[in-house]
Structure formats: C-alpha cells, structure tokens
Amino acid sequence: MSLQIHRRAVLAAAGLALPAAAIAQPQAQAGPFRFKGWKGQETDAERGFFEAPEDRRDPRSRRIRLHYVRFASTNPRPGPPIVYLAGGPGGTATGTFTGPRFPILLALREVCDVIAFDQRGTGLSNHIPRRPRPSGPVPLFTRAGLTAHMRTELQRAWADWTAKGVAMRGYNTNESADDIEDLRQHLAADKISLWGISYGSHLGLAVLKRHGRHVDRVALASLEGQDQTVKRPARWDGYIEQVAALAGAPGLPDLMRRVHTRMEADPVPMSLRFGGPAPVDVRVGGFPVQMAAGSLAANPDTLAMLPRLYSMLDAGKTEMFSAFAGQMGGVLGIEGMPEAMDLASGISPRKLAMVEREARTSVIGDALNFPMPHLLGAIPGADLGEDFRRPIHIAHPALLVAGSLDGRTVLAEQAEVAAQFRNKSQVLVENAGHNVFEAHPEVQAMLVRFFRGERVPDTGLALPPPKFQV
C-alpha cells in the first residue's frame, strides 16, 4: 500500500501498513522501463542510481547506491523537477505511486519532471541487512514489556549491523537531506521543488534548512516539525474530544481510559497470528490498544471503527481487536532505518518533560509515537542535537495541506510548523485524515497550479463526515 504515515508496525493492523522495505536488488538496472501504477495504470519512466557516503561524518564509511525513478514531464518547457519525499520514516516513494497518489503524479508531469526518490534505508536504496523475526518468547504486550523488548532488540541489531560494516549513525534526517542535494546535482538541476507528507515534511524542513538556496517551492501535508518526532499527548486529547462530539459519543474519552487502565493492570489473554502458520498466545494490556487507537485515528475510514472497538473491549469481547491485532507482531521486529531516523531526530529536553507530564493523564499516553520516546538512550550518541530541532523562518512559496480529522499529526501540532512559513497558502480539508493529498479531488488541481507558479489562495474544502460504528 502507499499510505505514508509515521512508521509503526501496528499500523498494519489498521490497514495502514507502509510498503515493505527491500534490500537493493542487483538485477535492477538504470534506464527506461514501464512503471506499474494504480489500478492497472502504467506509464513510461526511467530508473536511476547515484552513490553517496553512508555517513558523511565518517570518511571510513562505505558508499551506498541510492535509487530513484524519474517520470519525464510532458511540458516542452518544464519547470524545476519535483522530488517526492515519502513519509514514515520507512516508506518508499516508488511504493507510494503504486497507490492512489499515482494520478496526482501524472497530472504534475504536465508541469515538470517528477522524481520518486527512495530514501536511504528504503526500497532499492536499502543496504541494511534484513533481520530475522525474533525467535524468543513473546513479551508481555504492555508498555513495560514492549519497551524492554524493543530496546534489547535494537541494541542487538545495531551491534550486528555495525559489525557487518553498516554505518548506522548515517541513517538520520540530515544525511537524507544531503542525499536530496546530491540528487539535485546528479540531475543537473539548478533548483528542485519538494512534495512531501508526514515524515516527508520533516525531511523537507531539513532540506530547506541545509540547502534552501537550491529549492524553488514546496508542497507539504500532514506536517511534522523538527521537534515533533514525538507528539504531545494533550494535543491528541483535544483531538479525541472533537471526534467524540462528531460521533455523538461524548463519553468516548472516558470509555477509552477505562479500557486502557483495566487491560494494562490485568492483560487479557488473546490468540494472535503473527505471520506464522499457527496463532500465538499472548497477554495484551492497554498500551497496545492505545497504539491501535492512534493508528485507527489516522484516517476517517478506520477512525469510524473506534467507538465500536472500545465498546466491545469494555464488554470483554476481544474478537474485533484480535481480527487486526495479529499483525501487531511486526512491532516486535527491528528494520533499522525507521528506528535510527527517529532516534537521531530525537526530542528536546523541554519537549520530553512536557510529553512525560501530559502522558500521565492523557487518553493516548505516550503510545502514539512508539517506539519513541521509549528508545531514548538505547544507542548513545545517535541524537542530532538541538540545532537540528531548532525552527527556521522559510520564505519559499509553500502550499500546506491538512485534514481536520488527522489523528497522527493533529492540527494543533501542524500549526506550529506552518508558523515557520512566511509565504504560504493553506488548504484545510474538513473530515479528511492524514492521507490528505488524495482525499479530495480539488487538491490535485491545486498542486498543479501551485507548481506551475500560480498563487493558490487559502482554501477550505469539505468531505462528508465519517459514519461511526457506535
């Protein structure tokens, strides 16, 4: 699938899985080919590669091959190429365009070339050896059990990868931003434009900070700021109150708290399928239910399930949760790039104190961002520091798109990021969620006009509200 949201393996349970990362395949050759898009559509494309140091701060690190696909413009006088920045971290740009964003890509080719760039550690740009699924006992599915498991697995994986010559500290957003600059030079383009969503906006901000003079204009959605790898729990509380009112379920936040507290104190036995031939018996606490709630809240189609799910859990009926929670087994594994990127982006001490304080009473606790901040300190020296997280003032023309029901990057969080842009147009799609680019048909036309150089006024669009399963 091409739904690019903040990488958490539990998202698969909600039908929101990221495209699976793949080790770079030697048989993939540069040159023309037919790209298979969405619903059987195809188009001509050109595959390309270039090399970059795995860690530019370490002259001994190896060089890695980075992959992109170029969709040539149909315009005889194309503008600066648009580079698509996928979300996650861990999503693939090429994977995105096998889904419902493919028609937008085709429309944007009327303006300029569109480049689907697989960020380091993803797709055909992945040079981190795949880890086998953990073979030990399944941990208790509570906050403490999952945190201890993930910290241990990451430390083991990091040591194994380092021993094999992988420069794991090179997997950070600054290095990815420098990859974008190397891509620009490889394409022989004076400037590029950026089109990104979620973590892709986080990366886009780093590109603007480090290489802004080579950027023409930016279109970003579902904004994630430099110090927003971990989101504020209190902001999500405001969001779920909004959802409860829309669903006609004013008691929903209290119901959710009750379920979380009871299950975390007395985890419920469940038999879940983790991809193997047989189900596995586990004990599920309230923390993974909080994780699932954050995933379901990303987009309206799954958000609509939330009231019914909690009503059933409150009544002791786990069938609905088990139906999708089997895929939560993915949260037990380590991929490499997503964890390293999140650890490097980190969180400021001031923000961490705020998150810890708010999480004590929040409906969602600190589960929305798992495994952050839970992995903090597991790998000493990975954090990029406060200069990375410092906000900037951005003068580039910007189109910022948001959905009012986005439960991953809620509007109050996005407003902090939007304030950094001096020359912006904002589009709010009422009742859209995190995957807002394809949510409303008028967004595509606005993107085309924007990248053509036209001024897009601040706009409000509307979709029907979701039909909640109460």
Coordinates of C-alpha atoms in Angstrom, one line a residue:
M1 CA 0.0 0.0 0.0
S2 CA 1.1 3.6 -0.4
L3 CA -0.3 5.1 2.8
Q4 CA 2.6 7.0 4.1
I5 CA 2.2 7.6 7.8
H6 CA 4.5 7.6 10.8
R7 CA 6.1 4.2 10.8
R8 CA 4.8 1.8 13.4
A9 CA 4.4 -1.8 12.7
V10 CA 1.0 -1.8 14.4
L11 CA -0.3 0.4 11.7
A12 CA -0.7 -2.7 9.6
A13 CA -3.4 -3.8 11.9
A14 CA -5.5 -0.8 10.8
G15 CA -4.9 -1.5 7.1
L16 CA -2.3 1.4 7.1
A17 CA 0.8 -0.6 6.5
L18 CA 3.8 1.1 4.9
P19 CA 5.4 -0.5 1.8
A20 CA 7.8 -3.1 3.0
A21 CA 11.5 -2.2 2.8
A22 CA 13.6 -4.2 0.5
I23 CA 17.3 -4.8 0.2
A24 CA 18.7 -3.3 -3.0
Q25 CA 18.4 -5.8 -5.8
P26 CA 21.5 -6.2 -8.1
Q27 CA 19.2 -7.0 -11.1
A28 CA 17.6 -3.6 -11.0
Q29 CA 19.2 -1.7 -13.9
A30 CA 19.2 2.0 -14.7
G31 CA 17.3 3.1 -17.8
P32 CA 13.8 3.2 -19.3
F33 CA 11.0 0.9 -18.1
R34 CA 7.2 0.7 -17.7
F35 CA 6.1 1.8 -14.2
K36 CA 3.0 -0.1 -13.0
G37 CA 0.9 2.4 -11.1
W38 CA -2.5 2.3 -9.5
K39 CA -5.4 0.1 -10.7
G40 CA -3.6 -1.3 -13.6
Q41 CA -2.4 2.1 -15.0
E42 CA 1.1 2.2 -16.4
T43 CA 3.4 4.9 -17.7
D44 CA 6.9 5.4 -19.1
A45 CA 9.6 6.0 -16.5
E46 CA 13.4 6.0 -16.1
R47 CA 15.2 4.3 -13.3
G48 CA 18.4 5.9 -12.0
F49 CA 21.0 5.4 -9.3
F50 CA 23.8 7.5 -7.7
E51 CA 26.2 6.9 -4.9
A52 CA 26.6 8.7 -1.6
P53 CA 28.6 8.1 1.6
E54 CA 26.7 6.1 4.2
D55 CA 27.9 8.6 6.8
R56 CA 29.4 11.8 5.5
R57 CA 30.9 12.5 9.0
D58 CA 33.0 9.3 8.8
P59 CA 35.4 9.1 5.9
R60 CA 35.8 5.4 6.5
S61 CA 32.1 4.6 5.9
R62 CA 31.1 2.8 2.8
R63 CA 29.4 4.3 -0.2
I64 CA 25.8 3.2 -0.8
R65 CA 23.7 3.2 -4.0
L66 CA 20.6 5.3 -3.9
H67 CA 17.6 4.7 -6.2
Y68 CA 15.1 7.0 -7.9
V69 CA 12.5 6.8 -10.7
R70 CA 12.1 9.8 -13.0
F71 CA 8.8 10.5 -14.6
A72 CA 9.6 12.8 -17.5
S73 CA 7.5 15.9 -18.0
T74 CA 5.1 16.3 -20.9
N75 CA 5.7 20.0 -20.9
P76 CA 8.1 21.2 -23.6
R77 CA 9.4 23.8 -21.2
P78 CA 9.4 22.1 -17.8
G79 CA 10.0 23.8 -14.5
P80 CA 12.3 22.6 -11.8
P81 CA 11.8 18.9 -11.1
I82 CA 9.6 17.9 -8.1
V83 CA 11.2 15.4 -5.7
Y84 CA 8.7 13.4 -3.7
L85 CA 9.5 12.8 -0.1
A86 CA 7.7 9.8 1.4
G87 CA 6.5 9.5 5.0
G88 CA 7.3 7.0 7.7
P89 CA 10.2 7.2 8.2
G90 CA 10.5 4.0 6.2
G91 CA 8.0 4.5 3.4
T92 CA 9.2 4.3 -0.2
A93 CA 8.5 7.0 -2.8
T94 CA 8.3 4.4 -5.5
G95 CA 5.8 2.4 -3.4
T96 CA 3.7 5.5 -2.9
F97 CA 3.0 5.8 -6.6
T98 CA 1.6 2.3 -6.9
G99 CA -1.3 3.6 -4.9
P100 CA -3.9 6.5 -5.1
R101 CA -1.3 9.2 -5.4
F102 CA -0.4 8.0 -8.9
P103 CA -3.0 10.1 -10.7
I104 CA -1.5 13.2 -9.0
L105 CA 1.9 12.3 -10.3
L106 CA 0.6 12.0 -13.8
A107 CA -1.1 15.4 -13.5
L108 CA 2.1 17.0 -12.2
R109 CA 4.1 15.8 -15.2
E110 CA 2.2 18.5 -17.1
V111 CA 4.4 21.0 -15.2
C112 CA 7.8 19.3 -14.8
D113 CA 9.6 16.1 -14.1
V114 CA 8.5 14.2 -11.0
I115 CA 11.2 12.2 -9.1
A116 CA 10.3 9.3 -6.8
F117 CA 13.3 9.1 -4.6
D118 CA 13.7 6.1 -2.3
Q119 CA 15.4 7.5 0.8
R120 CA 18.4 5.7 2.2
G121 CA 17.3 2.6 4.0
T122 CA 14.1 2.1 2.0
G123 CA 13.2 0.3 -1.2
L124 CA 16.1 -0.2 -3.6
S125 CA 18.1 2.3 -1.6
N126 CA 18.2 -0.2 1.4
H127 CA 21.6 -1.6 2.3
I128 CA 20.8 -2.7 5.9
P129 CA 20.6 -6.5 6.1
R130 CA 17.2 -7.8 7.0
R131 CA 16.8 -9.1 10.5
P132 CA 15.1 -12.4 11.1
R133 CA 11.9 -12.3 13.2
P134 CA 12.8 -12.6 16.9
S135 CA 12.6 -16.3 17.9
G136 CA 12.5 -15.9 21.7
P137 CA 9.4 -15.9 23.9
V138 CA 6.8 -13.3 23.0
P139 CA 6.9 -10.4 25.5
L140 CA 4.0 -9.3 27.6
F141 CA 2.1 -6.8 25.4
T142 CA 2.2 -3.9 27.9
R143 CA 4.2 -0.7 27.9
A144 CA 6.9 -2.1 30.1
G145 CA 7.1 -5.4 28.2
L146 CA 7.2 -3.9 24.7
T147 CA 9.6 -1.2 25.7
A148 CA 12.1 -3.7 27.2
H149 CA 11.8 -5.9 24.2
M150 CA 12.4 -3.1 21.6
R151 CA 15.4 -1.7 23.5
T152 CA 17.1 -5.1 23.6
E153 CA 16.3 -5.9 20.0
L154 CA 17.6 -2.6 18.8
Q155 CA 20.8 -2.8 20.7
R156 CA 21.5 -6.3 19.4
A157 CA 20.6 -5.4 15.8
W158 CA 22.7 -2.2 15.9
A159 CA 25.7 -4.2 17.1
D160 CA 25.2 -6.8 14.4
W161 CA 24.8 -4.3 11.6
T162 CA 27.9 -2.3 12.8
A163 CA 30.0 -5.5 12.9
K164 CA 29.0 -6.0 9.3
G165 CA 30.2 -2.6 8.2
V166 CA 26.9 -0.7 8.2
A167 CA 27.3 2.9 9.3
M168 CA 24.1 3.0 11.3
R169 CA 24.7 6.6 12.5
G170 CA 24.5 7.7 8.9
Y171 CA 20.7 6.9 9.0
N172 CA 19.5 10.3 10.1
T173 CA 17.5 13.1 8.5
N174 CA 20.4 15.4 7.9
E175 CA 22.2 12.7 5.8
S176 CA 18.9 12.2 3.9
A177 CA 18.7 15.9 3.3
D178 CA 22.2 15.9 1.9
D179 CA 21.2 13.0 -0.3
I180 CA 18.5 15.2 -1.8
E181 CA 21.1 17.8 -2.6
D182 CA 23.3 15.1 -4.2
L183 CA 20.3 14.0 -6.2
R184 CA 19.8 17.6 -7.4
Q185 CA 23.4 17.7 -8.6
H186 CA 23.1 14.3 -10.2
L187 CA 20.0 15.5 -12.1
A188 CA 22.0 18.7 -13.2
A189 CA 19.1 20.8 -12.0
D190 CA 19.7 24.4 -10.8
K191 CA 16.8 24.0 -8.3
I192 CA 14.3 21.4 -7.3
S193 CA 10.9 21.6 -5.7
L194 CA 9.7 19.4 -2.8
W195 CA 6.5 17.5 -2.4
G196 CA 6.1 15.6 0.8
I197 CA 3.9 14.3 3.6
S198 CA 4.2 13.5 7.3
Y199 CA 7.9 12.4 7.9
G200 CA 8.4 13.7 4.3
S201 CA 7.7 17.2 5.6
H202 CA 10.1 16.6 8.5
L203 CA 12.8 15.8 5.9
G204 CA 11.7 18.7 3.7
L205 CA 12.3 21.1 6.6
A206 CA 15.8 19.7 6.9
V207 CA 16.4 20.2 3.2
L208 CA 15.2 23.8 3.4
K209 CA 17.5 24.4 6.4
R210 CA 20.6 22.9 4.8
H211 CA 20.1 23.5 1.1
G212 CA 17.3 26.0 0.8
R213 CA 19.1 28.1 -1.8
H214 CA 18.6 25.2 -4.3
V215 CA 14.9 24.8 -3.5
D216 CA 12.2 26.5 -5.7
R217 CA 8.9 25.8 -3.9
V218 CA 7.4 23.2 -1.5
A219 CA 4.1 21.5 -1.1
L220 CA 3.7 19.7 2.2
A221 CA 0.9 17.9 4.0
S222 CA 0.3 16.4 7.5
L223 CA 3.2 18.5 8.8
E224 CA 5.7 17.1 11.3
G225 CA 8.2 19.6 12.7
Q226 CA 11.8 19.3 13.6
D227 CA 10.9 18.7 17.3
Q228 CA 7.7 16.7 16.6
T229 CA 9.0 13.1 16.2
V230 CA 7.2 12.7 19.5
K231 CA 3.8 14.3 19.5
R232 CA 2.2 16.0 22.6
P233 CA -0.4 13.7 24.3
A234 CA -2.5 16.7 25.4
R235 CA -2.9 17.7 21.8
W236 CA -4.3 14.3 21.0
D237 CA -6.7 14.6 23.9
G238 CA -8.2 17.8 22.2
Y239 CA -8.5 15.8 19.0
I240 CA -10.3 12.9 20.6
E241 CA -12.8 15.3 22.2
Q242 CA -13.5 16.6 18.8
V243 CA -14.0 13.1 17.4
A244 CA -16.3 12.2 20.3
A245 CA -18.5 15.2 19.6
L246 CA -18.6 14.4 15.9
A247 CA -19.5 10.7 16.6
G248 CA -22.2 11.7 19.1
A249 CA -20.4 9.7 21.8
P250 CA -19.4 12.3 24.5
G251 CA -18.3 9.5 26.8
L252 CA -15.8 8.1 24.4
P253 CA -12.6 9.5 26.1
D254 CA -13.7 8.2 29.5
L255 CA -14.5 4.8 27.9
M256 CA -11.1 4.6 26.3
R257 CA -9.3 5.5 29.6
R258 CA -11.3 2.8 31.4
V259 CA -10.4 0.1 28.9
H260 CA -6.7 1.1 28.9
T261 CA -6.4 1.2 32.7
R262 CA -8.1 -2.2 33.2
M263 CA -6.3 -4.0 30.5
E264 CA -2.8 -2.6 31.4
A265 CA -3.4 -3.7 35.0
D266 CA -4.7 -7.1 34.0
P267 CA -3.6 -8.0 30.5
V268 CA -6.2 -10.1 28.5
P269 CA -5.2 -13.5 27.0
M270 CA -5.5 -13.5 23.2
S271 CA -4.5 -15.8 20.5
L272 CA -3.0 -13.7 17.7
R273 CA -1.5 -14.7 14.3
F274 CA 2.0 -13.1 13.8
G275 CA 2.5 -14.3 10.3
G276 CA 3.4 -17.8 11.1
P277 CA 1.3 -21.0 10.5
A278 CA -0.2 -21.1 14.0
P279 CA -1.6 -18.5 16.3
V280 CA 0.4 -17.4 19.3
D281 CA -0.9 -17.0 22.8
V282 CA -0.2 -13.5 24.3
R283 CA -1.4 -11.3 27.0
V284 CA -2.5 -7.9 25.8
G285 CA -2.5 -4.8 28.0
G286 CA -3.9 -1.4 27.5
F287 CA -0.8 0.0 25.9
P288 CA -1.1 -1.8 22.5
V289 CA -4.8 -0.8 22.5
Q290 CA -3.6 2.8 22.8
M291 CA -1.2 2.2 19.9
A292 CA -4.0 0.8 17.8
A293 CA -6.2 3.8 18.6
G294 CA -3.5 6.1 17.4
S295 CA -3.3 4.1 14.1
L296 CA -7.1 3.9 13.6
A297 CA -7.3 7.7 14.1
A298 CA -5.1 8.4 11.2
N299 CA -7.8 8.4 8.6
P300 CA -11.6 8.6 8.7
D301 CA -12.4 5.1 7.3
T302 CA -10.6 3.5 10.2
L303 CA -11.4 6.2 12.8
A304 CA -15.0 5.3 12.3
M305 CA -14.3 1.9 14.0
L306 CA -13.1 3.4 17.2
P307 CA -16.3 3.8 19.3
R308 CA -17.4 0.2 18.5
L309 CA -14.0 -1.3 19.2
Y310 CA -13.9 0.3 22.7
S311 CA -17.5 -0.7 23.4
M312 CA -16.7 -4.3 22.6
L313 CA -13.4 -4.3 24.7
D314 CA -15.3 -2.7 27.6
A315 CA -17.7 -5.6 27.4
G316 CA -14.9 -8.1 27.4
K317 CA -15.3 -9.0 23.7
T318 CA -11.9 -9.1 22.0
E319 CA -12.8 -10.5 18.6
M320 CA -12.7 -7.2 16.8
F321 CA -9.4 -6.3 18.3
S322 CA -7.9 -9.7 17.5
A323 CA -9.1 -9.5 13.9
F324 CA -6.5 -6.9 13.1
A325 CA -4.1 -7.0 16.1
G326 CA -2.5 -10.2 14.9
Q327 CA -0.3 -8.1 12.7
M328 CA 1.0 -6.3 15.8
G329 CA 3.7 -9.0 15.7
G330 CA 5.5 -6.6 13.4
V331 CA 6.1 -4.3 16.2
L332 CA 8.5 -6.9 17.7
G333 CA 11.0 -6.6 14.8
I334 CA 13.7 -4.0 14.0
E335 CA 14.0 -2.7 10.5
G336 CA 16.9 -0.3 11.0
M337 CA 16.2 2.9 9.1
P338 CA 13.0 3.9 10.9
E339 CA 14.4 3.4 14.4
A340 CA 17.7 5.1 13.5
M341 CA 16.0 8.1 11.9
D342 CA 13.6 8.6 14.9
L343 CA 16.4 8.3 17.4
A344 CA 18.5 10.8 15.5
S345 CA 15.7 13.4 15.2
G346 CA 15.1 12.8 18.9
I347 CA 13.3 15.2 21.2
S348 CA 14.4 18.3 23.1
P349 CA 14.6 18.1 26.9
R350 CA 11.9 20.7 27.3
K351 CA 9.5 18.8 25.0
L352 CA 10.3 15.5 26.6
A353 CA 9.4 16.8 30.1
M354 CA 6.2 18.2 28.6
V355 CA 5.3 14.8 27.0
E356 CA 6.1 12.8 30.1
R357 CA 3.9 15.1 32.2
E358 CA 1.0 15.1 29.8
A359 CA 1.2 11.3 29.2
R360 CA 0.3 10.6 32.8
T361 CA -3.3 11.7 32.3
S362 CA -3.8 11.6 28.5
V363 CA -6.1 9.2 26.8
I364 CA -3.3 8.1 24.5
G365 CA -0.5 8.2 27.0
D366 CA 2.8 8.1 25.1
A367 CA 1.7 5.2 22.9
L368 CA 1.1 7.3 19.7
N369 CA 4.8 7.5 18.9
F370 CA 6.0 4.1 20.0
P371 CA 8.9 3.2 20.0
M372 CA 9.7 6.9 20.7
P373 CA 10.5 8.2 23.3
H374 CA 10.8 4.6 24.6
L375 CA 14.1 4.0 22.8
L376 CA 15.8 7.2 24.0
G377 CA 19.3 6.4 25.3
A378 CA 19.3 2.9 23.9
I379 CA 22.0 3.9 21.4
P380 CA 24.2 6.6 22.9
G381 CA 25.3 9.4 20.6
A382 CA 22.6 8.9 18.0
D383 CA 20.8 12.2 18.6
L384 CA 21.4 15.1 16.1
G385 CA 21.1 17.7 18.9
E386 CA 19.2 20.9 19.5
D387 CA 20.4 22.7 16.4
F388 CA 18.7 20.1 14.2
R389 CA 15.4 20.7 16.1
R390 CA 15.6 24.5 16.1
P391 CA 12.8 26.1 14.0
I392 CA 13.6 28.2 11.0
H393 CA 12.0 31.1 9.0
I394 CA 11.1 30.0 5.5
A395 CA 10.5 32.4 2.6
H396 CA 10.0 29.8 -0.1
P397 CA 6.5 29.7 -1.7
A398 CA 4.7 26.9 0.1
L399 CA 1.4 25.1 -0.2
L400 CA 0.4 23.4 3.1
V401 CA -2.4 20.9 3.1
A402 CA -4.1 19.4 6.2
G403 CA -7.1 17.2 7.1
S404 CA -9.3 18.2 10.1
L405 CA -9.5 14.5 11.3
D406 CA -5.8 13.7 11.1
G407 CA -5.1 11.8 14.3
R408 CA -1.4 11.3 13.6
T409 CA -0.3 14.9 13.1
V410 CA -3.2 16.8 14.7
L411 CA -4.0 20.4 13.6
A412 CA -2.6 22.0 16.7
E413 CA 0.8 20.4 16.1
Q414 CA 0.7 21.3 12.4
A415 CA 0.0 25.0 13.3
E416 CA 3.4 25.2 15.0
V417 CA 5.1 24.1 11.8
A418 CA 3.1 26.3 9.5
A419 CA 4.1 29.4 11.5
Q420 CA 7.6 29.0 10.2
F421 CA 6.5 29.7 6.6
R422 CA 6.2 33.4 5.6
N423 CA 4.9 32.9 2.1
K424 CA 2.3 30.1 2.4
S425 CA -1.1 29.1 1.2
Q426 CA -3.0 26.8 3.4
V427 CA -5.7 24.2 2.4
L428 CA -7.8 22.6 5.1
V429 CA -9.9 19.6 4.0
E430 CA -12.7 19.1 6.6
N431 CA -13.2 15.5 7.6
A432 CA -10.1 14.3 5.8
G433 CA -7.3 12.5 7.6
H434 CA -3.6 12.0 7.4
N435 CA -3.5 10.9 3.7
V436 CA -5.0 14.2 2.6
F437 CA -3.4 14.6 -0.8
E438 CA -5.8 12.1 -2.4
A439 CA -8.7 12.7 -0.1
H440 CA -10.4 15.5 -2.1
P441 CA -10.3 15.8 -5.9
E442 CA -9.7 19.5 -5.9
V443 CA -6.3 19.1 -4.1
Q444 CA -4.7 17.7 -7.2
A445 CA -5.7 20.7 -9.3
M446 CA -4.3 23.0 -6.6
L447 CA -1.0 21.2 -6.6
V448 CA -0.7 21.5 -10.4
R449 CA -1.5 25.3 -10.2
F450 CA 1.0 25.7 -7.4
F451 CA 3.9 24.0 -9.0
R452 CA 3.1 25.9 -12.2
G453 CA 3.9 29.0 -10.3
E454 CA 0.3 30.3 -9.7
R455 CA -0.8 31.7 -6.4
V456 CA -3.2 29.4 -4.6
P457 CA -5.4 31.2 -2.1
D458 CA -6.1 29.9 1.4
T459 CA -8.9 27.4 0.8
G460 CA -11.3 25.3 2.8
L461 CA -12.7 22.1 1.3
A462 CA -15.2 19.7 2.8
L463 CA -15.9 15.9 2.7
P464 CA -18.8 14.1 4.4
P465 CA -18.1 13.2 8.0
P466 CA -17.3 9.5 8.6
K467 CA -20.2 7.1 9.6
F468 CA -19.1 6.0 13.0
Q469 CA -19.7 2.4 14.2
V470 CA -21.3 3.3 17.6

